[in-house]
Coordinates of C-alpha atoms and ligand atoms in Angstrom, one line a residue:
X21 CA 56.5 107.5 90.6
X22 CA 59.3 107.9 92.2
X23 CA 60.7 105.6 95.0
X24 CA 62.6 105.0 97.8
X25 CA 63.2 101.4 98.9
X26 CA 65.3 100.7 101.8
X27 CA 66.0 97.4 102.2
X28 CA 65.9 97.0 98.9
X29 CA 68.1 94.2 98.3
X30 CA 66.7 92.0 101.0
X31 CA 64.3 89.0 100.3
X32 CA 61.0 91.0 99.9
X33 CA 62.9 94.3 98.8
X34 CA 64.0 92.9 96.2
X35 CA 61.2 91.5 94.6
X36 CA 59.7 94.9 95.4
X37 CA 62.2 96.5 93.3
X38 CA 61.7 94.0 90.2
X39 CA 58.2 94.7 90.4
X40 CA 57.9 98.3 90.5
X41 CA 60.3 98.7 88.0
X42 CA 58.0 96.0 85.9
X43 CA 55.8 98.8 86.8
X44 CA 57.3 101.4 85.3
X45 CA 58.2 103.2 88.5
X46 CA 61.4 104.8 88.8
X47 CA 63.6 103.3 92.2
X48 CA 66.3 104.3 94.2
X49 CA 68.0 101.3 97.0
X50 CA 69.4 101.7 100.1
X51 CA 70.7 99.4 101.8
X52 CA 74.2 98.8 103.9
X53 CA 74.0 94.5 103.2
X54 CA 73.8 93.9 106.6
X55 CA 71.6 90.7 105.8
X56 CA 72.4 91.0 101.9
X57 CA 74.4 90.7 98.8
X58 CA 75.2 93.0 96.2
X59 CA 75.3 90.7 93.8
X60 CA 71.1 90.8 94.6
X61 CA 71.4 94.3 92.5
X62 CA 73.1 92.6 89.6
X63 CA 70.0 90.2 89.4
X64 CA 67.6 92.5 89.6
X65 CA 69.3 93.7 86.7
X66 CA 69.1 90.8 84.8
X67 CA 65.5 90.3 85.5
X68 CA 64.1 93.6 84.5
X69 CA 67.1 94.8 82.3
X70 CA 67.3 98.0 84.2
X71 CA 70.2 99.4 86.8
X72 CA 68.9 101.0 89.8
X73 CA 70.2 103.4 91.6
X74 CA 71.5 102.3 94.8
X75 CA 73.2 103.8 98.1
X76 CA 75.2 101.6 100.5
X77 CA 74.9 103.1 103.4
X78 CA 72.8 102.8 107.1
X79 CA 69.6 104.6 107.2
X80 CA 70.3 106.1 110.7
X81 CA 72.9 107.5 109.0
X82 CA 70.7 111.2 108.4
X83 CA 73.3 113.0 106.7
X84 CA 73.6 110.5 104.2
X85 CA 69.6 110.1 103.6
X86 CA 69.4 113.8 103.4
X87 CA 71.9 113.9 100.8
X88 CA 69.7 111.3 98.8
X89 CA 66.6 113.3 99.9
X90 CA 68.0 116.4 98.0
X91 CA 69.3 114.2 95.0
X92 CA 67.1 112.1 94.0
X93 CA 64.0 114.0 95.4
X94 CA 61.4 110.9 96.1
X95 CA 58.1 110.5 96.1
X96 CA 57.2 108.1 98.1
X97 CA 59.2 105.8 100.6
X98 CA 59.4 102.0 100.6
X99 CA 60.5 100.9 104.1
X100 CA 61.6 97.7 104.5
X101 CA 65.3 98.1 105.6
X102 CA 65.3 96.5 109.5
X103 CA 66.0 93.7 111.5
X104 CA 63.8 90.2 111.8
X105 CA 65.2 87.5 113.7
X106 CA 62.6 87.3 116.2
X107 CA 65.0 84.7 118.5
X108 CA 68.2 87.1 117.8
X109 CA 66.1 89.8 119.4
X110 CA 65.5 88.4 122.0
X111 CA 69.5 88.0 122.9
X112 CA 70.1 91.3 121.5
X113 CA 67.3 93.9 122.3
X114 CA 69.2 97.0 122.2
X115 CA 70.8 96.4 118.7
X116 CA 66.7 95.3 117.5
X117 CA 65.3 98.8 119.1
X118 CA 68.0 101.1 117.9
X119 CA 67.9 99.7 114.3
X120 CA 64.1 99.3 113.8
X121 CA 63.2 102.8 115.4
X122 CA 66.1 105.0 114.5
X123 CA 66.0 104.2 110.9
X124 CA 62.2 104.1 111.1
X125 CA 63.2 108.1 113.2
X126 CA 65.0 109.2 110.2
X127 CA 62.8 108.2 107.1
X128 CA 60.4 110.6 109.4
X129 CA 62.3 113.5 109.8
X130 CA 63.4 113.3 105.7
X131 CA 59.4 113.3 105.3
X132 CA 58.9 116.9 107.1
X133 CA 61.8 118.1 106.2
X134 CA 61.6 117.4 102.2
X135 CA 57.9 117.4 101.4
X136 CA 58.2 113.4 100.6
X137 CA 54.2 112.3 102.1
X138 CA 54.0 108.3 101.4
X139 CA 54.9 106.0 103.3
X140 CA 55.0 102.4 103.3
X141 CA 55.6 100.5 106.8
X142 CA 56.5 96.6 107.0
X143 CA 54.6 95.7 110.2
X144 CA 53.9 91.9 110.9
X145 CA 50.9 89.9 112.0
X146 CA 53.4 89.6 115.3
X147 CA 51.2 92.7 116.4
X148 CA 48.1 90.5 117.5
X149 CA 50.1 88.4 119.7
X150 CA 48.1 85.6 120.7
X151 CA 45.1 85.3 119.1
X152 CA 41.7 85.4 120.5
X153 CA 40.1 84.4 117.1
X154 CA 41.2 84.0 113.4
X155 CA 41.0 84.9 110.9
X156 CA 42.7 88.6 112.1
X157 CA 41.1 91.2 111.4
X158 CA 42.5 95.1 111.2
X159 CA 40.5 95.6 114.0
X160 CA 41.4 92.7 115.9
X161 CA 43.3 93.8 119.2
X162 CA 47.2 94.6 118.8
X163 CA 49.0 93.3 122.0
X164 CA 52.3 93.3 123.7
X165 CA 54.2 91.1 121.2
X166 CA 56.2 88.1 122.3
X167 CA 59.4 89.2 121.6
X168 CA 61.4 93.1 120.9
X169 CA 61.6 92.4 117.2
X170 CA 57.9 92.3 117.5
X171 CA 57.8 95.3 120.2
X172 CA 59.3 97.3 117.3
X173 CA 56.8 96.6 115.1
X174 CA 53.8 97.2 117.3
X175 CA 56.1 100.6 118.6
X176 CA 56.6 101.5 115.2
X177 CA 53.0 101.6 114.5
X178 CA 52.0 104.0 117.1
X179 CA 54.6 106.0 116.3
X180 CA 53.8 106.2 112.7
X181 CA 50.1 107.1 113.5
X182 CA 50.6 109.8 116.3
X183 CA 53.3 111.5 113.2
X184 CA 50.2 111.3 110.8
X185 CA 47.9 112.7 113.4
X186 CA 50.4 115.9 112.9
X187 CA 50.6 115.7 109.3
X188 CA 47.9 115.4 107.8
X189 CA 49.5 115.3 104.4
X190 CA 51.2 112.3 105.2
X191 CA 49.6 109.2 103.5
X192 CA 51.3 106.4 105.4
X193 CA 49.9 102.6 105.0
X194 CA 51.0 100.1 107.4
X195 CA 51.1 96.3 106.1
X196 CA 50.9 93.5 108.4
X197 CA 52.5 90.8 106.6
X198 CA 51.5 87.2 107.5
X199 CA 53.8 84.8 106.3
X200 CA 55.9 85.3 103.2
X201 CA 57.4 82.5 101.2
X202 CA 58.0 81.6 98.0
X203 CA 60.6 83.0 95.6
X204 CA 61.3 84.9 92.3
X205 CA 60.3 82.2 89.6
X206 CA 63.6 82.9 87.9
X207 CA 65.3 81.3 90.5
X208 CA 67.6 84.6 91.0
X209 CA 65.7 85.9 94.0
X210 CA 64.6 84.5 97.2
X211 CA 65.6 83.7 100.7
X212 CA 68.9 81.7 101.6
X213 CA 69.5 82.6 105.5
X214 CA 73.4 82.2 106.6
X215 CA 72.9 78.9 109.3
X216 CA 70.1 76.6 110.2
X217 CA 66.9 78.8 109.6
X218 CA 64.2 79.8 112.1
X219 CA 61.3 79.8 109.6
X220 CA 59.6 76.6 107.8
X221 CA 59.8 77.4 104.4
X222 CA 63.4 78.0 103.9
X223 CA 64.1 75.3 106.6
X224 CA 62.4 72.9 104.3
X225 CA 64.2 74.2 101.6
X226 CA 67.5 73.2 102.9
X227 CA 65.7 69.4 103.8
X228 CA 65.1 69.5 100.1
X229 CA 68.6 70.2 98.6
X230 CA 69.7 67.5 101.2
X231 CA 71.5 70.3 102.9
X232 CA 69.9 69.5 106.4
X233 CA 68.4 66.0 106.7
X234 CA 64.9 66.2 108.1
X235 CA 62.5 68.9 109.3
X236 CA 61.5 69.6 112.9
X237 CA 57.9 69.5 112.9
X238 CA 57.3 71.9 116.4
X239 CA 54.5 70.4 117.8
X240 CA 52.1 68.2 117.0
X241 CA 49.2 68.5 119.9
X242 CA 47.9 71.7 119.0
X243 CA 44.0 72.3 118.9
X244 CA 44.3 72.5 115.3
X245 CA 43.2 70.1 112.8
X246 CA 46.3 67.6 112.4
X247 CA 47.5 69.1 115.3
X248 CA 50.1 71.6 114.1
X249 CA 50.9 75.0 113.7
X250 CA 48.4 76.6 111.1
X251 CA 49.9 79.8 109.3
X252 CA 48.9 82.1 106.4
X253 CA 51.6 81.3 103.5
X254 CA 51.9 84.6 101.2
X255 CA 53.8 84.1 98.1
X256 CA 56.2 86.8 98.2
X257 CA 55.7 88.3 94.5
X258 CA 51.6 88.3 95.6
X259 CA 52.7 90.2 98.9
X260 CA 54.8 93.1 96.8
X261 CA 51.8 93.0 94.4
X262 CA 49.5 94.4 97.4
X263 CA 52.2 97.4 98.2
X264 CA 52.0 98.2 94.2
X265 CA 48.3 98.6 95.0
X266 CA 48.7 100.5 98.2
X267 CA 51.5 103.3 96.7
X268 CA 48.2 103.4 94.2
X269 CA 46.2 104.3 97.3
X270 CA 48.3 106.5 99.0
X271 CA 48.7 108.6 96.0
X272 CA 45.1 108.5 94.5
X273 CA 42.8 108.4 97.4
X274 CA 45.4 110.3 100.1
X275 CA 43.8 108.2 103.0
X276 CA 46.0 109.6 105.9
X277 CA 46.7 106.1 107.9
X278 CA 46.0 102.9 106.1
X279 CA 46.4 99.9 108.2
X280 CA 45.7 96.6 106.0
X281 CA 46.7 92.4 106.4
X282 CA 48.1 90.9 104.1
X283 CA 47.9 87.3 103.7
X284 CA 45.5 84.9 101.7
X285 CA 42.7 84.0 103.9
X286 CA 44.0 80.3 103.9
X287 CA 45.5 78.4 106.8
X288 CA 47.9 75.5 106.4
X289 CA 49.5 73.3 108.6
X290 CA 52.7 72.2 109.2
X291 CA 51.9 68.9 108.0
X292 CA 50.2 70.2 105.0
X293 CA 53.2 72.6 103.8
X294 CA 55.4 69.2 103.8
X295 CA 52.3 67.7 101.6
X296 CA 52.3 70.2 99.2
X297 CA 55.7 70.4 99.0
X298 CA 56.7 67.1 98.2
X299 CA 53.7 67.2 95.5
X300 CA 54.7 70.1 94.0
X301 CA 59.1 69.0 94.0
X302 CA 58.7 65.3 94.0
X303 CA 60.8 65.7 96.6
X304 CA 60.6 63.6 100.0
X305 CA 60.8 66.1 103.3
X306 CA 61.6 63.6 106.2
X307 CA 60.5 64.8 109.5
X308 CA 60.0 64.3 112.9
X309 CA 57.7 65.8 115.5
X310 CA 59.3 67.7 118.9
X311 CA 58.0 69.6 121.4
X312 CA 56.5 72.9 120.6
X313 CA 58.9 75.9 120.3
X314 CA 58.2 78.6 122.8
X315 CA 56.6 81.6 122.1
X316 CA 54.5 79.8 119.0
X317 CA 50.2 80.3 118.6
X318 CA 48.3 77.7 117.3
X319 CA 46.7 79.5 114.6
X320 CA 47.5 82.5 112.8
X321 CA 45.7 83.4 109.7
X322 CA 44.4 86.8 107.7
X323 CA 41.3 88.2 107.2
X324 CA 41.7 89.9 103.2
X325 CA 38.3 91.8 103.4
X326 CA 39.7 94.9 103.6
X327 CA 42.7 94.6 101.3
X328 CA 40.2 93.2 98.6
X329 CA 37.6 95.8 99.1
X330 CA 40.2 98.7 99.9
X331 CA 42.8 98.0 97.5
X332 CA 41.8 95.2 95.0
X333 CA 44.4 92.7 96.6
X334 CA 43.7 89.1 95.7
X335 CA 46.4 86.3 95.5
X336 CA 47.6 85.0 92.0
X337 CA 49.5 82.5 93.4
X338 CA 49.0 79.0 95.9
X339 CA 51.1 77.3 98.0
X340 CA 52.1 75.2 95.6
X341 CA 53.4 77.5 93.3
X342 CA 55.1 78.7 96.6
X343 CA 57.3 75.2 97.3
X344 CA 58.0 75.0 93.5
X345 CA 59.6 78.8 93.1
X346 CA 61.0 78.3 96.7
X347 CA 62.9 75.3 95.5
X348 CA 63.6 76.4 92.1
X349 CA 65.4 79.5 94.0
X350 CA 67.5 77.2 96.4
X351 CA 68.4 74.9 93.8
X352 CA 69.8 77.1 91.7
X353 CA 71.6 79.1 94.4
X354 CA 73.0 75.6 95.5
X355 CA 74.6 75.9 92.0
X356 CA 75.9 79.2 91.9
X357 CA 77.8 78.5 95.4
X358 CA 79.6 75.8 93.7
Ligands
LIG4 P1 65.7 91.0 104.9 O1 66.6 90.9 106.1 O2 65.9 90.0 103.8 O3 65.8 92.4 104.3 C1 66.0 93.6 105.0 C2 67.1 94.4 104.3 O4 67.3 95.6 105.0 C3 68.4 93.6 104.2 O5 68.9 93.7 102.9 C4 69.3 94.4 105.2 O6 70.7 94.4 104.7 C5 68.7 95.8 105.2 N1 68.9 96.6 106.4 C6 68.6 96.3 107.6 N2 68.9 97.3 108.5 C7 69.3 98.3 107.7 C8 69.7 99.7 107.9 N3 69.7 100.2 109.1 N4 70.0 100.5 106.8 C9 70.0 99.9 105.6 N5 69.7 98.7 105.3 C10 69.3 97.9 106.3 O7 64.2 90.9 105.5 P2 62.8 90.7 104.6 O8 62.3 89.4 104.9 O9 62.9 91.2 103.3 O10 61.9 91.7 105.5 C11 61.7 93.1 105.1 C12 60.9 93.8 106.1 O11 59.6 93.1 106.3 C13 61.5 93.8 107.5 O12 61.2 95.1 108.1 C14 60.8 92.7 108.3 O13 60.7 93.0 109.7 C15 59.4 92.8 107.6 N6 58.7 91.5 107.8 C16 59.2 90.4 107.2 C17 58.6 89.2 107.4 C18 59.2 87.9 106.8 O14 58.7 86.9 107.2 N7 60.2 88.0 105.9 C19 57.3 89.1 108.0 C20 56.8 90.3 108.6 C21 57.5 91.5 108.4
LIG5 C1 57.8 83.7 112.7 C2 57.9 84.7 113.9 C3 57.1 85.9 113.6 C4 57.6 86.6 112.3 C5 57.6 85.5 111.2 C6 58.2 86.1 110.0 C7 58.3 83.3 115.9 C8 57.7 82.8 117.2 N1 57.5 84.1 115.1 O1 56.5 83.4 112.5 O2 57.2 86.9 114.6 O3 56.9 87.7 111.9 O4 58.3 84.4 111.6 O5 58.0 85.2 108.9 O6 59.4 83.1 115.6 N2 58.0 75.3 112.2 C9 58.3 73.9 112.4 N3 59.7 73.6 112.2 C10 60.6 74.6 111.8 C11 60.2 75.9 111.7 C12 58.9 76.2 111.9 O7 57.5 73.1 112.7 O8 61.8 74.2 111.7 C13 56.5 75.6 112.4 C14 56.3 76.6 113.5 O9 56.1 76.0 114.8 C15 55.0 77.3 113.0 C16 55.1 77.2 111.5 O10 56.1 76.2 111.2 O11 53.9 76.6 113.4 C17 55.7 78.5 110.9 O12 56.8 78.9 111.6 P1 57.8 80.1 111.0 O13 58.0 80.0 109.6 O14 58.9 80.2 112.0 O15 56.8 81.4 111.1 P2 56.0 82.0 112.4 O16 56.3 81.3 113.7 O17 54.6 82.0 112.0

C-alpha cells in the first residue's frame, strides 16, 4: 500500500516509517521539522536501506498537499504531524488549535477531493480526562480534557466522525495512545526533547547520561499502590505495530470509524519505572519526591480487549526492554552530539 505519513520524521513517525517499509509498504513524509531533524530521514535509511520520499513543507499548506495528492496518488493517510506539549498549550492555545485542526482540515479535504479513504488519527488517552475507573475502555466517557493540546484531540475526534458519518467510504481509525516510550533498538531513533523534558521516560533518560542529576518523582500520596502516578508504558515499535494492523483493517474489513486503545493493559508506577530501569541499565536514577504536578490523574491504564479481539494487537515488548532501547538511543545520541 501506499502511504502518507505526516509527521513522519518525529519520534513515533519515524518508527512508523521503518516499519512499514519493513513491511513492504511503499511511504511518502511530510513534514516541515518543526520538532525534527532531517538527519532522522538519513537513519531511517540506514535502518531499512531504502530512501523515502519526503516533502518539507506544512500540512496547512493545501496547495502543496494537493500537489503531493496528484503526484504520488496515496492510499491511505498516516497522520501524525501535530503539536504535543501539553504545558506549551496551555501558554499558547491559538498556535495548538490552528496547527492540530487546520492540518487535521486539510488531510480532509485532500480525502474528498482525491478519492484517498483511510485514515489514521493519533488521538491520546488525554480524551478520558479523569478517570472514573481503569482500565479505559473505548466506551469509557471522553471528557473535557485538561488542557487545548488535549481539547484538539478530543475536537479532532468528533470532527473526524461527523466527516465519516458523510462518507461512508471513508475508513478512518482513531488510536488513543497511552504512553509511548521506548526507542529504536538501533539506537538511531527515539526521543531527545530540546530542554528539560515534560515526560518520565526521556526525563529519566537524561538522569541516566548524567545530563540532569536526579528525577522529580511528582507525588508520592496518590491512592495508588506506592503512592505514585501509575501509567500504561507502550514501547513505541509495539505502538506502530498496532497501526500496521489497523491500515490492515481499514483496507480489509472497511469498518467506517474504528476507535481503539492502545496500551498494554499494565500499570506501573513512578517508583516502579525507576526500578526497572536501573535493573535493566545498571544504572542508578537518584530521585526525590515533590508535590504533585497539576493537572496529573492517579491512574491511567488501557483496556486491550478490543485491539486484541479487533485487530490482533498484543505487545512484544516489556518495560524493560523499554529503559534498555530508551537508553541505548540517548546514549548513543549523547555520542553523535559530540
Ligand atoms: P513529534 O513531535 O516527535 O512528531 C510530530 C512531527 O510532526 C514532528 O516531526 C513535527 O516536526 C511534525 N509536524 C508538526 N506539525 C506539523 C505540520 N503542521 N506540518 C508538517 N509537520 C508537522 O511527536 P510524536 O511523539 O511522534 O507524536 C506524534 C503524534 O502522536 C502527535 O499527533 C501526538 O499528539 C500524538 N501522541 C503522542 C503521544 C506521545 O506521548 N508521544 C501520546 C499521544 C498522542
Ligand atoms: C502526559 C500528558 C498527556 C500526554 C502524554 C503524552 C500531562 C498532564 N499529561 O501524560 O496529556 O498525552 O504526556 O505522553 O502532561 N512524572 C514524574 N516526574 C517527571 C515526569 C513525570 O514523576 O519528571 C510522573 C507524572 O507525574 C506521571 C508519570 O510520571 O505520574 C508520567 O508522566 P508523563 O510521562 O509526563 O506522562 P502523562 O502525564 O501520563
Amino acid at each position: 500500500m501506499k502511504v502518507l505519513v505526516t509527521g513522519g520524521l518525529g519520534f513515533i513517525g519515524s518508527h512508523m516509517c521503518v516499519s512499514l517499509i519493513e513491511n513492504h509498504d511503499e511511504i511518502v513524509i511530510i513534514d516541515n521539522l518543526y520538532n525534527s531533524k532531517i538527519d532522522v530521514l538519513n537513519r531511517i535509511e540506514a535502518i531499512t536501506k531504502v530512501r523515502p520520499t519526503f516533502y518539507q513543507f506544512d500540512v496547512q499548506d493545501v496547495n502543496r498537499l494537493e500537489e503531493v495528492f496528484k503526484k504520488e496518488k496515496p492510499e491511505a493517510i498516516i497522520h501524525f504531524a501535530g503539536y504535543k506539549a501539553v504545558g506549551e498549550s496551555v501558554a499558547k492555545p491559538l498556535m495548538y488549535y490552528e496547527n492540530n485542526l487546520d492540518s487535521t482540515f486539510a488531510l480532509l479535504k485532500m480525502m474528498e477531493k482525491h478519492g484517498c479513504n483511510n485514515l489514521v488519527f493519533s488521538s491520546s488517552a488525554t480524551v478520558y480526562g479523569v478517570p472514573k475507573e481503569v482500565p479505559l475502555t473505548e466506551d469509557s466517557p471522553v471528557q473535557s480534557a485538561t488542557s487545548p493540546y488535549g481539547e484538539t484531540k478530543l475536537m479532532i475526534e468528533r470532527i473526524l466522525t461527523d466527516v465519516q458519518k458523510v462518507h461512508p467510504e471513508f475508513n478512518i481509525a482513531i488510536l488513543r495512545y497511552f504512553n509511548p516510550v521506548g526507542a529504536h533498538k538501533s539506537g538511531l531513533l527515539g526521543e531527545d526533547p530540546n530542554g528539560i523534558p515534560n515526560n518520565l521516560m526521556p526525563y529519566i533518560n537524561k538522569v541516566a547520561v548524567g545530563e540532569l542529576d536526579h528525577l522529580n518523582v511528582f507525588g508520592d500520596d496518590y491512592s495508588t499502590e506506592d503512592g505514585t502516578g501509575v501509567r500504561d508504558y507502550i514501547h513505541v515499535v509495539d505502538l506502530v505495530k498496532g497501526h500496521l494492523l489497523a491500515l490492515k483493517k481499514l483496507s480489509e474489513e472497511k469498518p467506517g470509524l474504528f476507535i481503539c486503545n492502545l496500551g498494554t493493559g499494565k500499570g506501573t508506577s513512578v517508583l516502579e519505572m525507576v526500578k526497572a530501569y536501573e535493573k535493566a541499565t545498571g544504572i542508578k536514577i537518584p530521585y526525590e519526591i515533590k508535590p504533585r504536578r497539576p493537572g496529573d490523574v492517579a491512574e491511567n491504564y488501557a483496556s486491550t480487549e478490543k485491539a486484541k479481539k479487533e485487530m490482533g494487537f498484543t505487545c512484544d515488548y516489556t518495560i524493560l526492554d523499554a529503559c534498555k532501547d530508551g537508553y541505548h538511543f540517548q546514549v548513543e545520541e549523547e555520542k553523535r552530539r559530540k
